[in-house]
Amino acid sequence: MSTTVSAERHNVVIVGAGLAGFHLASALAKQGYPGDVTLVGEEPWQPYDRPPLSKQFQLDGDESHIWLAPELGPAVRLLRQCHAQAIDLARQELRLDNGSTLPWDRLVLATGSRARRLPQWGASPRVLTLRTLDDARRIRDALQSVASLLVIGGGPIGLELAASAAALGRQSTVVELAPRLMSRSAPAAMADVLLEHHRSQGMAIHLGRTVVALDEGNAEAVLDDGQRVPAGLVVVGIGVQANDALAAQAGIACDDGVFVDGWCRTTAPGVFAVGDVTRQRNPVTGRFERIETWSNAQAQAQALAAIWCNPAAARPYDAVPWFWSDQGSARLQCAGAITGEQQAWRVDAAGGRVLVHWSGGQVTGVATLNAARDFVQLKKLIVPRPTITPEQFRAPTANIRALVQQALAA
Ligand SMILES: Cc1cc2nc3c(=O)[nH]c(=O)nc-3n(C[C@H](O)[C@H](O)[C@H](O)COP(=O)(O)OP(=O)(O)OC[C@H]3O[C@@H](n4cnc5c(N)ncnc54)[C@H](O)[C@@H]3O)c2cc1C
């Protein structure tokens, strides 16, 4: 496949001043992109980083670590508090909610995703979601005056928040409908280890259960088996949906996410997409998926900047998906597929856990708990396709770094 890029000057408009939009604008500016770059964000703040919002920010409220914008530079025009309302493909214009229009030669959708809600409790001030800085501030304020937090949903962000609340001395409870934690994002065996870890730290976790009623007077929730659990504050953490309405209204192919190819192109000429909002081919599973991770938002945006700034060396984006999740003292890291035909464990001397999956004799997934160095090494074996065997990996004397280097050199 060849790219459609050329060295001519382009007027780039990026919709969404989150992580992906920021990294695209910033990479274009750093690489001296010969065109005008406008970043349109609906939030009132400069771009910020979301991962701290469920972790350190809840503990200390320090906002100084979350701002991304000092790196943006004067080459990028940042429009804040501007909601993009419609794309006119024929005129190559973007309509904003303040009535103005922005012309573009290249339009990039970096609109991210939003938290799913439970409509039955949407009106209660005690039931919140966590996606934005405003959400995080509201949760942090509310946590000051309650004794307990109930998180509905056992995904990474909910577990991070529950661990932060526990560290603040709040009684933390997680209710998850599935029979296990993190069913979409982490291998089952690793999720079981985390379950034990959190329970040993005093977190109450109810699997295979759901909340059927809130008793706000008693600051409790009622589960479907009749149990009552403390719920001074309730945070719904049941995943996200793509902000793809702009694209859908313009007739661009979407299905809970904007379809893109390896060059970040949508089905409309001149319109691209990066970050959480995209539905892209996962190089490990071969399926078109939403990859809702910090590393994807950053790397996909940087890949698009590289494609535009250096068309001669352009290559399609095909990074192996990975993420980290800091849940109290537990650092989970996962890369590639979360299942495989074969799996093997190692536990290191410090208690760190390493789980590797193989399919068709190839390493297809790695998950670690408090074993960051091994994660970095083993991740290199996914997709490049050199491999190690489960026997080599399990051998008690094996040094992971040496094994990986040997495989990569072969
Ligand atoms: C609390 C929290 C903790 C997280 N922790 C981790 C972690 O530990 N590890 C990890 O890998 N990932 C983590 N993530 C996920 C990671 O932050 C996201 O994958 C990443 O932010 C996606 O970047 P994005 O730019 O695609 O979307 P976003 O960061 O959501 O940015 C999209 C922006 O577009 C704006 N926008 C949307 N529509 C419009 C419009 N029409 N007009 C103008 N602006 C618009 C939105 O307001 C938003 O500011 C976390 C996410 C959250 C919320």
Tab-separated table of C-alpha atoms and ligand atoms in Angstrom:
chain	number	residue	atom	x	y	z
A	1	MET	CA	0.000	0.000	0.000
A	2	SER	CA	1.297	3.474	-0.741
A	3	THR	CA	0.527	6.574	1.283
A	4	THR	CA	-1.220	9.649	-0.075
A	5	VAL	CA	1.136	12.060	1.593
A	6	SER	CA	3.158	14.703	-0.169
A	7	ALA	CA	5.512	17.459	0.897
A	8	GLU	CA	3.009	20.220	0.026
A	9	ARG	CA	1.722	22.566	2.715
A	10	HIS	CA	-1.428	21.394	4.495
A	11	ASN	CA	-3.875	23.006	6.838
A	12	VAL	CA	-4.302	20.437	9.623
A	13	VAL	CA	-7.212	20.566	12.062
A	14	ILE	CA	-7.173	18.099	14.968
A	15	VAL	CA	-10.440	17.577	16.857
A	16	GLY	CA	-9.874	16.607	20.486
A	17	ALA	CA	-7.128	18.054	22.684
A	18	GLY	CA	-6.603	14.877	24.719
A	19	LEU	CA	-3.583	12.630	24.716
A	20	ALA	CA	-3.670	11.598	21.053
A	21	GLY	CA	-4.477	15.089	19.756
A	22	PHE	CA	-1.757	16.573	21.935
A	23	HIS	CA	0.885	14.056	20.813
A	24	LEU	CA	0.038	14.519	17.155
A	25	ALA	CA	0.217	18.327	17.397
A	26	SER	CA	3.351	18.201	19.489
A	27	ALA	CA	5.142	15.730	17.164
A	28	LEU	CA	4.197	17.787	14.084
A	29	ALA	CA	5.553	20.936	15.739
A	30	LYS	CA	8.773	19.230	16.862
A	31	GLN	CA	9.402	17.817	13.405
A	32	GLY	CA	8.850	21.189	11.738
A	33	TYR	CA	5.736	20.154	9.808
A	34	PRO	CA	5.283	22.627	6.954
A	35	GLY	CA	1.640	23.508	7.561
A	36	ASP	CA	-0.787	25.154	9.971
A	37	VAL	CA	-1.823	22.997	12.916
A	38	THR	CA	-4.966	23.803	14.930
A	39	LEU	CA	-5.955	21.721	17.955
A	40	VAL	CA	-9.637	22.009	18.877
A	41	GLY	CA	-10.587	20.931	22.409
A	42	GLU	CA	-13.956	21.160	24.123
A	43	GLU	CA	-12.538	21.134	27.650
A	44	PRO	CA	-11.640	24.481	29.273
A	45	TRP	CA	-8.094	23.397	30.198
A	46	GLN	CA	-4.893	22.838	28.329
A	47	PRO	CA	-4.279	19.160	27.406
A	48	TYR	CA	-3.641	16.864	30.372
A	49	ASP	CA	-2.741	13.268	31.136
A	50	ARG	CA	-5.537	10.986	32.359
A	51	PRO	CA	-3.717	8.057	34.057
A	52	PRO	CA	-2.887	10.007	37.256
A	53	LEU	CA	-6.583	10.855	37.753
A	54	SER	CA	-7.435	7.467	39.251
A	55	LYS	CA	-4.104	7.091	41.049
A	56	GLN	CA	-1.766	9.730	42.504
A	57	PHE	CA	-4.153	12.654	41.945
A	58	GLN	CA	-6.741	10.988	44.191
A	59	LEU	CA	-4.134	10.667	46.927
A	60	ASP	CA	-2.631	14.156	46.900
A	61	GLY	CA	-4.800	16.323	44.609
A	62	ASP	CA	-1.605	17.672	43.017
A	63	GLU	CA	-2.452	18.885	39.503
A	64	SER	CA	1.050	20.027	38.651
A	65	HIS	CA	1.963	16.599	37.221
A	66	ILE	CA	-0.947	16.226	34.845
A	67	TRP	CA	-0.509	19.110	32.399
A	68	LEU	CA	0.880	18.238	28.970
A	69	ALA	CA	0.715	21.594	27.238
A	70	PRO	CA	4.072	23.194	28.131
A	71	GLU	CA	5.566	20.950	25.435
A	72	LEU	CA	3.149	22.110	22.733
A	73	GLY	CA	4.964	25.251	21.615
A	74	PRO	CA	3.842	28.287	19.648
A	75	ALA	CA	3.580	26.470	16.279
A	76	VAL	CA	0.237	24.962	17.311
A	77	ARG	CA	-2.947	26.980	17.651
A	78	LEU	CA	-4.956	25.606	20.584
A	79	LEU	CA	-8.686	26.429	20.692
A	80	ARG	CA	-10.169	25.567	24.080
A	81	GLN	CA	-13.838	25.212	24.993
A	82	CYS	CA	-14.747	24.646	21.364
A	83	HIS	CA	-16.973	21.700	20.638
A	84	ALA	CA	-16.760	20.492	17.041
A	85	GLN	CA	-20.319	19.974	15.840
A	86	ALA	CA	-20.190	18.808	12.251
A	87	ILE	CA	-17.864	17.897	9.425
A	88	ASP	CA	-18.625	19.118	5.927
A	89	LEU	CA	-16.684	16.729	3.730
A	90	ALA	CA	-17.543	18.434	0.446
A	91	ARG	CA	-16.397	21.897	1.599
A	92	GLN	CA	-13.617	20.516	3.820
A	93	GLU	CA	-14.852	22.519	6.790
A	94	LEU	CA	-15.380	21.811	10.470
A	95	ARG	CA	-18.271	23.581	12.186
A	96	LEU	CA	-17.794	24.633	15.818
A	97	ASP	CA	-20.438	25.300	18.463
A	98	ASN	CA	-19.514	29.007	18.558
A	99	GLY	CA	-20.834	29.334	15.020
A	100	SER	CA	-17.459	29.555	13.294
A	101	THR	CA	-16.036	27.139	10.740
A	102	LEU	CA	-12.490	25.940	10.271
A	103	PRO	CA	-11.261	24.981	6.806
A	104	TRP	CA	-9.008	21.931	6.582
A	105	ASP	CA	-6.990	19.941	4.068
A	106	ARG	CA	-6.358	17.255	6.623
A	107	LEU	CA	-8.794	16.634	9.456
A	108	VAL	CA	-7.855	14.351	12.345
A	109	LEU	CA	-10.424	12.915	14.738
A	110	ALA	CA	-8.859	12.472	18.180
A	111	THR	CA	-12.107	12.680	20.116
A	112	GLY	CA	-11.362	9.770	22.456
A	113	SER	CA	-14.061	8.014	24.387
A	114	ARG	CA	-16.482	8.703	27.211
A	115	ALA	CA	-17.446	6.716	30.291
A	116	ARG	CA	-20.462	4.436	29.999
A	117	ARG	CA	-23.171	5.305	32.479
A	118	LEU	CA	-25.984	3.485	34.239
A	119	PRO	CA	-29.035	5.564	33.268
A	120	GLN	CA	-31.104	4.419	36.257
A	121	TRP	CA	-28.777	6.334	38.629
A	122	GLY	CA	-27.588	9.086	36.315
A	123	ALA	CA	-29.357	11.832	38.275
A	124	SER	CA	-27.888	11.046	41.697
A	125	PRO	CA	-25.066	13.366	42.827
A	126	ARG	CA	-23.601	10.398	44.706
A	127	VAL	CA	-23.155	8.344	41.523
A	128	LEU	CA	-20.215	9.503	39.403
A	129	THR	CA	-18.021	8.363	36.513
A	130	LEU	CA	-14.317	8.997	35.915
A	131	ARG	CA	-13.038	10.206	32.565
A	132	THR	CA	-12.138	13.887	32.814
A	133	LEU	CA	-10.253	16.177	35.156
A	134	ASP	CA	-13.605	17.572	36.315
A	135	ASP	CA	-14.774	14.033	37.142
A	136	ALA	CA	-11.557	13.367	39.063
A	137	ARG	CA	-11.891	16.587	41.046
A	138	ARG	CA	-15.516	15.745	41.909
A	139	ILE	CA	-14.550	12.254	43.079
A	140	ARG	CA	-11.630	13.543	45.110
A	141	ASP	CA	-13.842	16.155	46.790
A	142	ALA	CA	-16.557	13.595	47.517
A	143	LEU	CA	-14.048	11.130	48.981
A	144	GLN	CA	-13.121	13.708	51.639
A	145	SER	CA	-16.554	13.460	53.240
A	146	VAL	CA	-17.557	9.783	52.924
A	147	ALA	CA	-16.448	6.651	54.726
A	148	SER	CA	-16.822	4.298	51.793
A	149	LEU	CA	-16.509	3.965	48.017
A	150	LEU	CA	-18.403	1.469	45.901
A	151	VAL	CA	-17.052	0.912	42.388
A	152	ILE	CA	-19.423	-0.752	39.943
A	153	GLY	CA	-17.244	-2.650	37.453
A	154	GLY	CA	-13.991	-4.547	37.973
A	155	GLY	CA	-11.922	-3.060	35.146
A	156	PRO	CA	-8.478	-1.451	35.525
A	157	ILE	CA	-9.623	2.139	36.165
A	158	GLY	CA	-12.235	1.084	38.738
A	159	LEU	CA	-9.701	-1.081	40.539
A	160	GLU	CA	-7.139	1.731	40.526
A	161	LEU	CA	-9.661	4.109	42.047
A	162	ALA	CA	-10.798	1.548	44.631
A	163	ALA	CA	-7.150	0.990	45.624
A	164	SER	CA	-6.593	4.761	45.909
A	165	ALA	CA	-9.681	5.128	48.116
A	166	ALA	CA	-8.473	2.234	50.283
A	167	ALA	CA	-5.105	3.986	50.634
A	168	LEU	CA	-7.019	7.066	51.846
A	169	GLY	CA	-8.608	4.899	54.541
A	170	ARG	CA	-12.012	4.530	52.868
A	171	GLN	CA	-13.838	1.215	52.881
A	172	SER	CA	-13.533	0.099	49.246
A	173	THR	CA	-15.913	-2.304	47.545
A	174	VAL	CA	-15.962	-3.486	43.931
A	175	VAL	CA	-18.995	-5.186	42.389
A	176	GLU	CA	-18.401	-6.952	39.070
A	177	LEU	CA	-21.015	-8.741	36.991
A	178	ALA	CA	-18.546	-11.151	35.355
A	179	PRO	CA	-17.154	-14.089	37.329
A	180	ARG	CA	-13.667	-12.505	37.253
A	181	LEU	CA	-11.919	-9.126	37.255
A	182	MET	CA	-10.683	-7.332	34.102
A	183	SER	CA	-12.248	-9.829	31.720
A	184	ARG	CA	-11.558	-7.657	28.646
A	185	SER	CA	-8.042	-6.570	29.457
A	186	ALA	CA	-6.030	-9.119	31.484
A	187	PRO	CA	-5.465	-12.899	31.423
A	188	ALA	CA	-7.749	-14.820	33.789
A	189	ALA	CA	-4.863	-16.285	35.786
A	190	MET	CA	-3.363	-12.842	36.400
A	191	ALA	CA	-6.772	-11.415	37.331
A	192	ASP	CA	-7.070	-14.143	39.983
A	193	VAL	CA	-3.721	-13.137	41.477
A	194	LEU	CA	-4.859	-9.512	41.604
A	195	LEU	CA	-8.144	-10.538	43.201
A	196	GLU	CA	-6.253	-12.184	46.040
A	197	HIS	CA	-3.926	-9.210	46.326
A	198	HIS	CA	-6.768	-6.699	46.655
A	199	ARG	CA	-8.703	-8.848	49.109
A	200	SER	CA	-5.566	-9.244	51.227
A	201	GLN	CA	-5.356	-5.419	51.324
A	202	GLY	CA	-8.892	-5.174	52.710
A	203	MET	CA	-10.829	-4.411	49.512
A	204	ALA	CA	-14.208	-6.194	49.309
A	205	ILE	CA	-14.798	-7.654	45.836
A	206	HIS	CA	-18.091	-9.252	44.794
A	207	LEU	CA	-17.870	-11.192	41.523
A	208	GLY	CA	-20.869	-12.361	39.491
A	209	ARG	CA	-23.024	-9.747	41.216
A	210	THR	CA	-24.740	-6.511	40.302
A	211	VAL	CA	-26.243	-3.544	42.154
A	212	VAL	CA	-30.045	-3.505	42.080
A	213	ALA	CA	-30.785	-0.570	44.392
A	214	LEU	CA	-29.143	2.333	46.167
A	215	ASP	CA	-30.163	3.196	49.721
A	216	GLU	CA	-28.786	6.734	49.814
A	217	GLY	CA	-30.144	7.396	53.324
A	218	ASN	CA	-28.009	4.611	54.754
A	219	ALA	CA	-25.138	5.120	52.280
A	220	GLU	CA	-25.533	1.530	51.121
A	221	ALA	CA	-26.171	-0.386	47.914
A	222	VAL	CA	-28.207	-3.560	47.569
A	223	LEU	CA	-26.800	-6.383	45.447
A	224	ASP	CA	-28.847	-8.868	43.412
A	225	ASP	CA	-28.392	-11.531	46.116
A	226	GLY	CA	-29.770	-9.181	48.780
A	227	GLN	CA	-26.408	-8.305	50.355
A	228	ARG	CA	-25.981	-4.701	51.449
A	229	VAL	CA	-22.599	-3.052	50.855
A	230	PRO	CA	-21.275	0.343	52.003
A	231	ALA	CA	-21.691	3.012	49.322
A	232	GLY	CA	-21.040	6.526	50.610
A	233	LEU	CA	-19.923	7.351	47.084
A	234	VAL	CA	-20.612	5.248	43.983
A	235	VAL	CA	-18.399	5.354	40.893
A	236	VAL	CA	-19.547	3.544	37.779
A	237	GLY	CA	-16.548	2.027	35.961
A	238	ILE	CA	-18.115	-0.133	33.298
A	239	GLY	CA	-15.988	0.840	30.323
A	240	VAL	CA	-16.111	3.506	27.648
A	241	GLN	CA	-17.721	4.205	24.300
A	242	ALA	CA	-16.061	5.912	21.374
A	243	ASN	CA	-16.860	9.576	20.655
A	244	ASP	CA	-17.518	8.767	17.005
A	245	ALA	CA	-20.731	10.755	16.426
A	246	LEU	CA	-18.984	13.442	14.348
A	247	ALA	CA	-17.608	10.812	11.982
A	248	ALA	CA	-20.844	8.830	11.854
A	249	GLN	CA	-22.867	11.961	10.969
A	250	ALA	CA	-20.459	12.638	8.111
A	251	GLY	CA	-20.991	9.129	6.751
A	252	ILE	CA	-17.518	7.878	7.719
A	253	ALA	CA	-17.437	4.130	8.511
A	254	CYS	CA	-17.788	3.535	12.277
A	255	ASP	CA	-18.855	0.807	14.649
A	256	ASP	CA	-18.283	2.045	18.195
A	257	GLY	CA	-15.082	3.550	16.834
A	258	VAL	CA	-13.909	5.058	13.558
A	259	PHE	CA	-12.391	2.468	11.235
A	260	VAL	CA	-8.807	3.320	10.272
A	261	ASP	CA	-6.097	1.550	8.320
A	262	GLY	CA	-2.410	1.416	9.234
A	263	TRP	CA	-1.961	4.947	7.852
A	264	CYS	CA	-4.665	6.265	10.254
A	265	ARG	CA	-6.946	6.951	7.256
A	266	THR	CA	-10.707	6.788	7.669
A	267	THR	CA	-13.040	5.970	4.792
A	268	ALA	CA	-13.283	9.708	3.909
A	269	PRO	CA	-10.431	11.219	1.864
A	270	GLY	CA	-8.394	13.688	3.917
A	271	VAL	CA	-9.918	12.559	7.234
A	272	PHE	CA	-7.752	10.629	9.700
A	273	ALA	CA	-8.282	9.349	13.247
A	274	VAL	CA	-6.011	8.451	16.166
A	275	GLY	CA	-6.346	7.246	19.751
A	276	ASP	CA	-9.256	5.758	21.697
A	277	VAL	CA	-11.803	6.745	19.042
A	278	THR	CA	-10.301	4.436	16.414
A	279	ARG	CA	-11.176	0.878	15.502
A	280	GLN	CA	-7.964	-0.515	14.052
A	281	ARG	CA	-6.462	-3.853	13.139
A	282	ASN	CA	-4.776	-5.389	16.175
A	283	PRO	CA	-1.576	-6.951	14.764
A	284	VAL	CA	-1.667	-9.734	17.363
A	285	THR	CA	-5.291	-10.882	17.083
A	286	GLY	CA	-5.787	-9.801	13.455
A	287	ARG	CA	-9.192	-8.327	14.400
A	288	PHE	CA	-10.398	-4.725	14.113
A	289	GLU	CA	-10.579	-3.555	17.718
A	290	ARG	CA	-10.726	-0.446	19.884
A	291	ILE	CA	-7.427	-0.150	21.730
A	292	GLU	CA	-8.128	2.105	24.697
A	293	THR	CA	-4.648	2.623	26.076
A	294	TRP	CA	-2.311	5.493	26.775
A	295	SER	CA	0.466	3.854	24.726
A	296	ASN	CA	-1.763	3.495	21.667
A	297	ALA	CA	-2.966	7.116	21.850
A	298	GLN	CA	0.623	8.317	22.003
A	299	ALA	CA	2.214	5.905	19.516
A	300	GLN	CA	-0.532	6.037	16.884
A	301	ALA	CA	-0.478	9.853	16.948
A	302	GLN	CA	3.311	9.900	16.663
A	303	ALA	CA	3.146	7.384	13.811
A	304	LEU	CA	0.779	9.667	11.883
A	305	ALA	CA	3.103	12.633	12.441
A	306	ALA	CA	6.023	10.551	11.151
A	307	ILE	CA	4.022	9.518	8.068
A	308	TRP	CA	3.287	13.153	7.243
A	309	CYS	CA	6.672	14.598	8.118
A	310	ASN	CA	8.764	11.986	6.383
A	311	PRO	CA	6.646	10.370	3.645
A	312	ALA	CA	9.663	8.684	2.048
A	313	ALA	CA	10.301	6.606	5.174
A	314	ALA	CA	6.609	6.121	6.017
A	315	ARG	CA	5.453	2.771	7.324
A	316	PRO	CA	2.060	1.724	8.594
A	317	TYR	CA	1.331	1.748	12.309
A	318	ASP	CA	1.291	-1.781	13.723
A	319	ALA	CA	2.464	-1.521	17.338
A	320	VAL	CA	1.678	-4.367	19.723
A	321	PRO	CA	-1.017	-3.137	22.123
A	322	TRP	CA	0.036	-2.852	25.758
A	323	PHE	CA	-0.961	-1.041	28.926
A	324	TRP	CA	-0.061	-0.681	32.573
A	325	SER	CA	-2.366	-0.313	35.537
A	326	ASP	CA	-1.139	0.753	38.982
A	327	GLN	CA	-3.581	-0.603	41.547
A	328	GLY	CA	-2.189	0.435	44.920
A	329	SER	CA	1.092	-1.438	45.341
A	330	ALA	CA	0.352	-3.731	42.375
A	331	ARG	CA	1.692	-2.708	38.961
A	332	LEU	CA	0.004	-4.775	36.266
A	333	GLN	CA	1.404	-4.689	32.720
A	334	CYS	CA	-0.124	-6.575	29.813
A	335	ALA	CA	0.871	-6.799	26.142
A	336	GLY	CA	-0.592	-8.647	23.183
A	337	ALA	CA	-3.330	-11.258	23.497
A	338	ILE	CA	-4.814	-12.161	26.879
A	339	THR	CA	-5.342	-15.835	25.989
A	340	GLY	CA	-3.276	-18.445	24.181
A	341	GLU	CA	-3.040	-22.167	23.520
A	342	GLN	CA	-0.271	-22.555	26.101
A	343	GLN	CA	0.715	-20.530	29.126
A	344	ALA	CA	3.520	-20.622	31.701
A	345	TRP	CA	4.246	-18.741	34.942
A	346	ARG	CA	7.325	-17.598	36.757
A	347	VAL	CA	7.537	-16.002	40.179
A	348	ASP	CA	10.715	-14.031	40.818
A	349	ALA	CA	12.661	-13.794	44.066
A	350	ALA	CA	10.919	-10.522	45.010
A	351	GLY	CA	7.459	-12.051	44.445
A	352	GLY	CA	6.941	-10.504	40.977
A	353	ARG	CA	4.770	-12.625	38.670
A	354	VAL	CA	5.319	-13.216	34.969
A	355	LEU	CA	2.785	-14.958	32.726
A	356	VAL	CA	3.474	-15.730	29.055
A	357	HIS	CA	1.056	-17.032	26.408
A	358	TRP	CA	1.938	-18.921	23.243
A	359	SER	CA	-0.222	-19.673	20.201
A	360	GLY	CA	1.076	-21.694	17.270
A	361	GLY	CA	4.447	-21.884	19.033
A	362	GLN	CA	4.801	-18.064	19.091
A	363	VAL	CA	4.702	-15.737	22.074
A	364	THR	CA	1.402	-13.855	21.710
A	365	GLY	CA	0.902	-12.320	25.145
A	366	VAL	CA	2.755	-11.264	28.280
A	367	ALA	CA	1.349	-10.139	31.617
A	368	THR	CA	3.402	-9.189	34.652
A	369	LEU	CA	2.682	-8.073	38.175
A	370	ASN	CA	5.441	-6.019	39.802
A	371	ALA	CA	7.970	-7.359	37.293
A	372	ALA	CA	8.486	-4.388	34.975
A	373	ARG	CA	11.939	-5.383	33.738
A	374	ASP	CA	10.803	-8.810	32.558
A	375	PHE	CA	7.767	-7.206	30.920
A	376	VAL	CA	9.934	-4.879	28.853
A	377	GLN	CA	12.064	-7.790	27.650
A	378	LEU	CA	9.342	-10.344	26.912
A	379	LYS	CA	7.144	-7.808	25.098
A	380	LYS	CA	9.827	-7.693	22.380
A	381	LEU	CA	9.011	-11.271	21.392
A	382	ILE	CA	5.402	-10.483	20.422
A	383	VAL	CA	4.925	-9.953	16.677
A	384	PRO	CA	8.619	-9.809	15.601
A	385	ARG	CA	8.162	-13.580	15.802
A	386	PRO	CA	11.438	-14.860	17.174
A	387	THR	CA	10.458	-17.045	20.085
A	388	ILE	CA	11.359	-18.867	23.258
A	389	THR	CA	9.713	-22.083	24.372
A	390	PRO	CA	7.698	-22.582	27.575
A	391	GLU	CA	10.483	-24.933	28.783
A	392	GLN	CA	13.180	-22.269	28.340
A	393	PHE	CA	10.964	-19.717	30.105
A	394	ARG	CA	10.162	-21.990	33.068
A	395	ALA	CA	13.757	-23.128	33.716
A	396	PRO	CA	14.515	-21.823	37.220
A	397	THR	CA	18.038	-20.711	36.269
A	398	ALA	CA	16.938	-18.849	33.138
A	399	ASN	CA	17.735	-15.148	32.931
A	400	ILE	CA	14.843	-13.510	31.059
A	401	ARG	CA	16.911	-10.708	29.546
A	402	ALA	CA	19.542	-13.137	28.236
A	403	LEU	CA	16.868	-15.472	26.846
A	404	VAL	CA	15.143	-12.643	24.961
A	405	GLN	CA	18.409	-11.240	23.576
A	406	GLN	CA	19.381	-14.734	22.389
A	407	ALA	CA	16.016	-15.223	20.654
A	408	LEU	CA	16.121	-11.805	18.988
A	409	ALA	CA	19.661	-12.387	17.745
A	410	ALA	CA	18.866	-15.816	16.259
B	1	LIG	C1	-8.783	7.841	34.932
B	1	LIG	C2	-8.063	7.195	33.798
B	1	LIG	C3	-6.912	6.457	34.057
B	1	LIG	C4	-6.242	5.835	32.997
B	1	LIG	N1	-5.134	5.101	33.282
B	1	LIG	C5	-4.470	4.465	32.282
B	1	LIG	C6	-3.331	3.667	32.545
B	1	LIG	O1	-2.898	3.543	33.691
B	1	LIG	N2	-2.721	3.044	31.508
B	1	LIG	C7	-3.169	3.167	30.216
B	1	LIG	O2	-2.588	2.561	29.304
B	1	LIG	N3	-4.258	3.926	29.923
B	1	LIG	C8	-4.920	4.567	30.923
B	1	LIG	N4	-6.032	5.329	30.645
B	1	LIG	C9	-6.492	5.429	29.248
B	1	LIG	C10	-5.804	6.565	28.499
B	1	LIG	O3	-5.774	7.725	29.279
B	1	LIG	C11	-6.593	6.779	27.197
B	1	LIG	O4	-6.424	5.628	26.408
B	1	LIG	C12	-6.101	8.031	26.462
B	1	LIG	O5	-6.379	9.179	27.217
B	1	LIG	C13	-6.786	8.135	25.105
B	1	LIG	O6	-6.405	9.330	24.511
B	1	LIG	P1	-7.341	10.052	23.409
B	1	LIG	O7	-6.635	11.316	23.090
B	1	LIG	O8	-7.668	9.093	22.350
B	1	LIG	O9	-8.695	10.357	24.159
B	1	LIG	P2	-8.962	11.385	25.359
B	1	LIG	O10	-7.774	11.459	26.252
B	1	LIG	O11	-10.269	10.966	25.927
B	1	LIG	O12	-9.112	12.805	24.659
B	1	LIG	C14	-10.153	13.114	23.785
B	1	LIG	C15	-10.459	14.577	23.913
B	1	LIG	O13	-11.321	14.958	22.867
B	1	LIG	C16	-12.267	15.868	23.363
B	1	LIG	N5	-13.427	15.889	22.451
B	1	LIG	C17	-14.296	14.875	22.208
B	1	LIG	N6	-15.223	15.243	21.291
B	1	LIG	C18	-14.916	16.524	20.946
B	1	LIG	C19	-15.509	17.450	20.043
B	1	LIG	N7	-16.580	17.140	19.302
B	1	LIG	N8	-14.962	18.687	19.939
B	1	LIG	C20	-13.856	19.027	20.675
B	1	LIG	N9	-13.253	18.174	21.538
B	1	LIG	C21	-13.786	16.948	21.670
B	1	LIG	C22	-12.573	15.322	24.739
B	1	LIG	O14	-13.176	16.295	25.580
B	1	LIG	C23	-11.171	14.933	25.203
B	1	LIG	O15	-10.532	16.011	25.828
B	1	LIG	C24	-6.731	5.968	31.669
B	1	LIG	C25	-7.889	6.717	31.422
B	1	LIG	C26	-8.548	7.329	32.459
B	1	LIG	C27	-9.808	8.119	32.187
